[in-house]
mmCIF file of C-alpha atoms in Angstrom:
data_model
loop_
_atom_site.group_PDB
_atom_site.id
_atom_site.type_symbol
_atom_site.label_atom_id
_atom_site.label_comp_id
_atom_site.label_asym_id
_atom_site.label_seq_id
_atom_site.Cartn_x
_atom_site.Cartn_y
_atom_site.Cartn_z
ATOM 1 C CA UNK A 171 -40.624 -0.868 -34.784
ATOM 2 C CA UNK A 172 -43.071 -0.183 -31.952
ATOM 3 C CA UNK A 173 -41.016 -2.318 -29.517
ATOM 4 C CA UNK A 174 -37.952 -0.239 -30.314
ATOM 5 C CA UNK A 175 -39.795 3.010 -29.622
ATOM 6 C CA UNK A 176 -41.195 1.719 -26.316
ATOM 7 C CA UNK A 177 -37.730 0.466 -25.332
ATOM 8 C CA UNK A 178 -36.177 3.846 -26.103
ATOM 9 C CA UNK A 179 -38.927 5.664 -24.184
ATOM 10 C CA UNK A 180 -38.312 3.422 -21.170
ATOM 11 C CA UNK A 181 -34.540 3.908 -21.385
ATOM 12 C CA UNK A 182 -34.919 7.677 -21.707
ATOM 13 C CA UNK A 183 -37.081 7.758 -18.594
ATOM 14 C CA UNK A 184 -34.448 5.779 -16.655
ATOM 15 C CA UNK A 185 -31.633 8.063 -17.756
ATOM 16 C CA UNK A 186 -33.690 11.187 -17.047
ATOM 17 C CA UNK A 187 -34.268 9.869 -13.521
ATOM 18 C CA UNK A 188 -30.547 9.230 -13.027
ATOM 19 C CA UNK A 189 -29.805 12.721 -14.363
ATOM 20 C CA UNK A 190 -32.249 14.274 -11.900
ATOM 21 C CA UNK A 191 -30.621 12.411 -8.975
ATOM 22 C CA UNK A 192 -27.150 13.447 -10.175
ATOM 23 C CA UNK A 193 -28.175 17.109 -10.403
ATOM 24 C CA UNK A 194 -29.594 16.938 -6.879
ATOM 25 C CA UNK A 195 -26.326 15.431 -5.608
ATOM 26 C CA UNK A 196 -24.302 18.092 -7.476
ATOM 27 C CA UNK A 197 -26.415 20.838 -5.894
ATOM 28 C CA UNK A 198 -25.793 19.354 -2.442
ATOM 29 C CA UNK A 199 -22.037 19.246 -3.093
ATOM 30 C CA UNK A 200 -22.103 22.864 -4.311
ATOM 31 C CA UNK A 201 -23.897 23.907 -1.116
ATOM 32 C CA UNK A 202 -21.268 22.063 0.966
ATOM 33 C CA UNK A 203 -18.457 23.823 -0.916
ATOM 34 C CA UNK A 204 -20.094 27.209 -0.357
ATOM 35 C CA UNK A 205 -20.420 26.493 3.373
ATOM 36 C CA UNK A 206 -16.756 25.460 3.628
ATOM 37 C CA UNK A 207 -15.710 28.574 1.682
ATOM 38 C CA UNK A 208 -17.634 30.765 4.141
ATOM 39 C CA UNK A 209 -16.057 28.927 7.095
ATOM 40 C CA UNK A 210 -12.572 29.427 5.633
ATOM 41 C CA UNK A 211 -13.173 33.160 5.307
ATOM 42 C CA UNK A 212 -14.512 33.330 8.887
ATOM 43 C CA UNK A 213 -11.391 31.541 10.124
ATOM 44 C CA UNK A 214 -9.146 34.116 8.461
ATOM 45 C CA UNK A 215 -8.260 32.447 5.161
ATOM 46 C CA UNK A 216 -7.307 35.329 2.879
ATOM 47 C CA UNK A 217 -6.876 33.680 -0.529
ATOM 48 C CA UNK A 218 -9.706 32.750 -2.869
ATOM 49 C CA UNK A 219 -11.038 29.325 -1.749
ATOM 50 C CA UNK A 220 -11.954 28.537 -5.368
ATOM 51 C CA UNK A 221 -8.205 28.513 -6.078
ATOM 52 C CA UNK A 222 -7.783 25.356 -3.985
ATOM 53 C CA UNK A 223 -7.194 22.500 -6.422
ATOM 54 C CA UNK A 224 -9.719 19.644 -6.386
ATOM 55 C CA UNK A 225 -8.362 16.338 -5.136
ATOM 56 C CA UNK A 226 -9.280 12.903 -6.307
ATOM 57 C CA UNK A 227 -9.587 9.849 -4.116
ATOM 58 C CA UNK A 228 -6.363 8.040 -3.341
ATOM 59 C CA UNK A 229 -6.497 4.528 -4.690
ATOM 60 C CA UNK A 230 -4.841 2.255 -2.145
ATOM 61 C CA UNK A 231 -3.145 -0.570 -4.000
ATOM 62 C CA UNK A 232 -0.818 -1.829 -1.290
ATOM 63 C CA UNK A 233 -0.996 -2.517 2.416
ATOM 64 C CA UNK A 234 1.337 -1.006 4.969
ATOM 65 C CA UNK A 235 4.979 -1.649 3.950
ATOM 66 C CA UNK A 236 3.809 -4.129 1.280
ATOM 67 C CA UNK A 237 5.350 -2.212 -1.615
ATOM 68 C CA UNK A 238 8.619 -1.604 0.222
ATOM 69 C CA UNK A 239 8.981 -5.286 1.096
ATOM 70 C CA UNK A 240 8.001 -6.383 -2.412
ATOM 71 C CA UNK A 241 10.636 -4.097 -3.951
ATOM 72 C CA UNK A 242 13.344 -5.362 -1.558
ATOM 73 C CA UNK A 243 12.359 -8.990 -2.268
ATOM 74 C CA UNK A 244 12.555 -8.348 -6.015
ATOM 75 C CA UNK A 245 16.093 -7.013 -5.601
ATOM 76 C CA UNK A 246 17.278 -9.987 -3.527
ATOM 77 C CA UNK A 247 17.680 -12.251 -6.556
ATOM 78 C CA UNK A 248 19.517 -9.820 -8.848
ATOM 79 C CA UNK A 249 19.758 -6.116 -9.721
ATOM 80 C CA UNK A 250 16.771 -5.041 -11.832
ATOM 81 C CA UNK A 251 15.262 -1.861 -13.202
ATOM 82 C CA UNK A 252 12.071 -0.199 -11.997
ATOM 83 C CA UNK A 253 10.081 -1.315 -15.054
ATOM 84 C CA UNK A 254 10.844 -4.968 -14.295
ATOM 85 C CA UNK A 255 9.812 -4.594 -10.656
ATOM 86 C CA UNK A 256 6.528 -2.945 -11.678
ATOM 87 C CA UNK A 257 5.847 -5.701 -14.224
ATOM 88 C CA UNK A 258 6.542 -8.380 -11.592
ATOM 89 C CA UNK A 259 4.133 -6.737 -9.153
ATOM 90 C CA UNK A 260 1.389 -6.395 -11.787
ATOM 91 C CA UNK A 261 1.815 -10.046 -12.786
ATOM 92 C CA UNK A 262 1.827 -11.239 -9.171
ATOM 93 C CA UNK A 263 -1.302 -9.246 -8.314
ATOM 94 C CA UNK A 264 -3.068 -10.216 -11.538
ATOM 95 C CA UNK A 265 -3.761 -6.608 -12.490
ATOM 96 C CA UNK A 266 -4.190 -5.383 -16.049
ATOM 97 C CA UNK A 267 -1.975 -3.075 -18.058
ATOM 98 C CA UNK A 268 -4.186 -0.123 -17.116
ATOM 99 C CA UNK A 269 -2.453 0.042 -13.709
ATOM 100 C CA UNK A 270 1.101 -0.030 -15.132
ATOM 101 C CA UNK A 271 1.728 3.737 -15.027
ATOM 102 C CA UNK A 272 0.394 4.051 -11.473
ATOM 103 C CA UNK A 273 2.358 1.046 -10.180
ATOM 104 C CA UNK A 274 5.539 2.221 -11.924
ATOM 105 C CA UNK A 275 5.211 5.652 -10.320
ATOM 106 C CA UNK A 276 4.773 4.084 -6.889
ATOM 107 C CA UNK A 277 7.701 1.690 -7.432
ATOM 108 C CA UNK A 278 9.938 4.618 -8.385
ATOM 109 C CA UNK A 279 8.926 6.508 -5.247
ATOM 110 C CA UNK A 280 9.532 3.411 -3.110
ATOM 111 C CA UNK A 281 12.978 2.973 -4.661
ATOM 112 C CA UNK A 282 13.842 6.618 -4.024
ATOM 113 C CA UNK A 283 12.754 6.317 -0.391
ATOM 114 C CA UNK A 284 14.756 3.101 0.000
ATOM 115 C CA UNK A 285 17.773 4.808 -1.564
ATOM 116 C CA UNK A 286 17.413 7.737 0.821
ATOM 117 C CA UNK A 287 17.280 5.272 3.743
ATOM 118 C CA UNK A 288 20.400 3.540 2.411
ATOM 119 C CA UNK A 289 18.710 0.190 1.657
ATOM 120 C CA UNK A 290 19.251 0.258 -2.114
ATOM 121 C CA UNK A 291 21.661 1.891 -4.556
ATOM 122 C CA UNK A 292 21.568 2.630 -8.241
ATOM 123 C CA UNK A 293 23.913 0.560 -10.341
ATOM 124 C CA UNK A 294 24.789 2.225 -13.644
ATOM 125 C CA UNK A 295 26.185 -0.452 -15.898
ATOM 126 C CA UNK A 296 26.065 -1.586 -19.497
ATOM 127 C CA UNK A 297 22.421 -2.631 -19.002
ATOM 128 C CA UNK A 298 21.400 0.881 -17.977
ATOM 129 C CA UNK A 299 20.165 1.973 -14.588
ATOM 130 C CA UNK A 300 19.600 -1.007 -12.328
ATOM 131 C CA UNK A 301 18.743 -1.058 -8.659
ATOM 132 C CA UNK A 302 20.397 -3.386 -6.173
ATOM 133 C CA UNK A 303 20.426 -3.920 -2.418
ATOM 134 C CA UNK A 304 23.107 -1.898 -0.632
ATOM 135 C CA UNK A 305 25.572 -4.455 0.699
ATOM 136 C CA UNK A 306 27.707 -1.792 2.411
ATOM 137 C CA UNK A 307 25.062 -1.186 5.051
#
């Protein structure tokens, strides 16, 4: 039982040290936010800076034009739906199911941009909404 107690004491000390470092980092970030808020006010920003929504980091999954080209290549063989394209991309990249929602969202945006550019069209048939390359271009 003594080994367990010593192990827990050691682990608590490690976590307490990590907590102290995290608090120090949080204080530094808070000071940076306060400085930016003051600078915004000095520059004439009239709204409450605390009302600016926090942003997360953008997770770059694809290189430049990679998604667009992958979507067009997927449509070359036959008309398919967005779910199928996303599943093909996830399988080809070897990603897990945890990225499915993010990849599907990006595929849908890529298809909408390609539709706006006239590269693809929606094909509403008995199989539902399928996307295909625009041959009238």
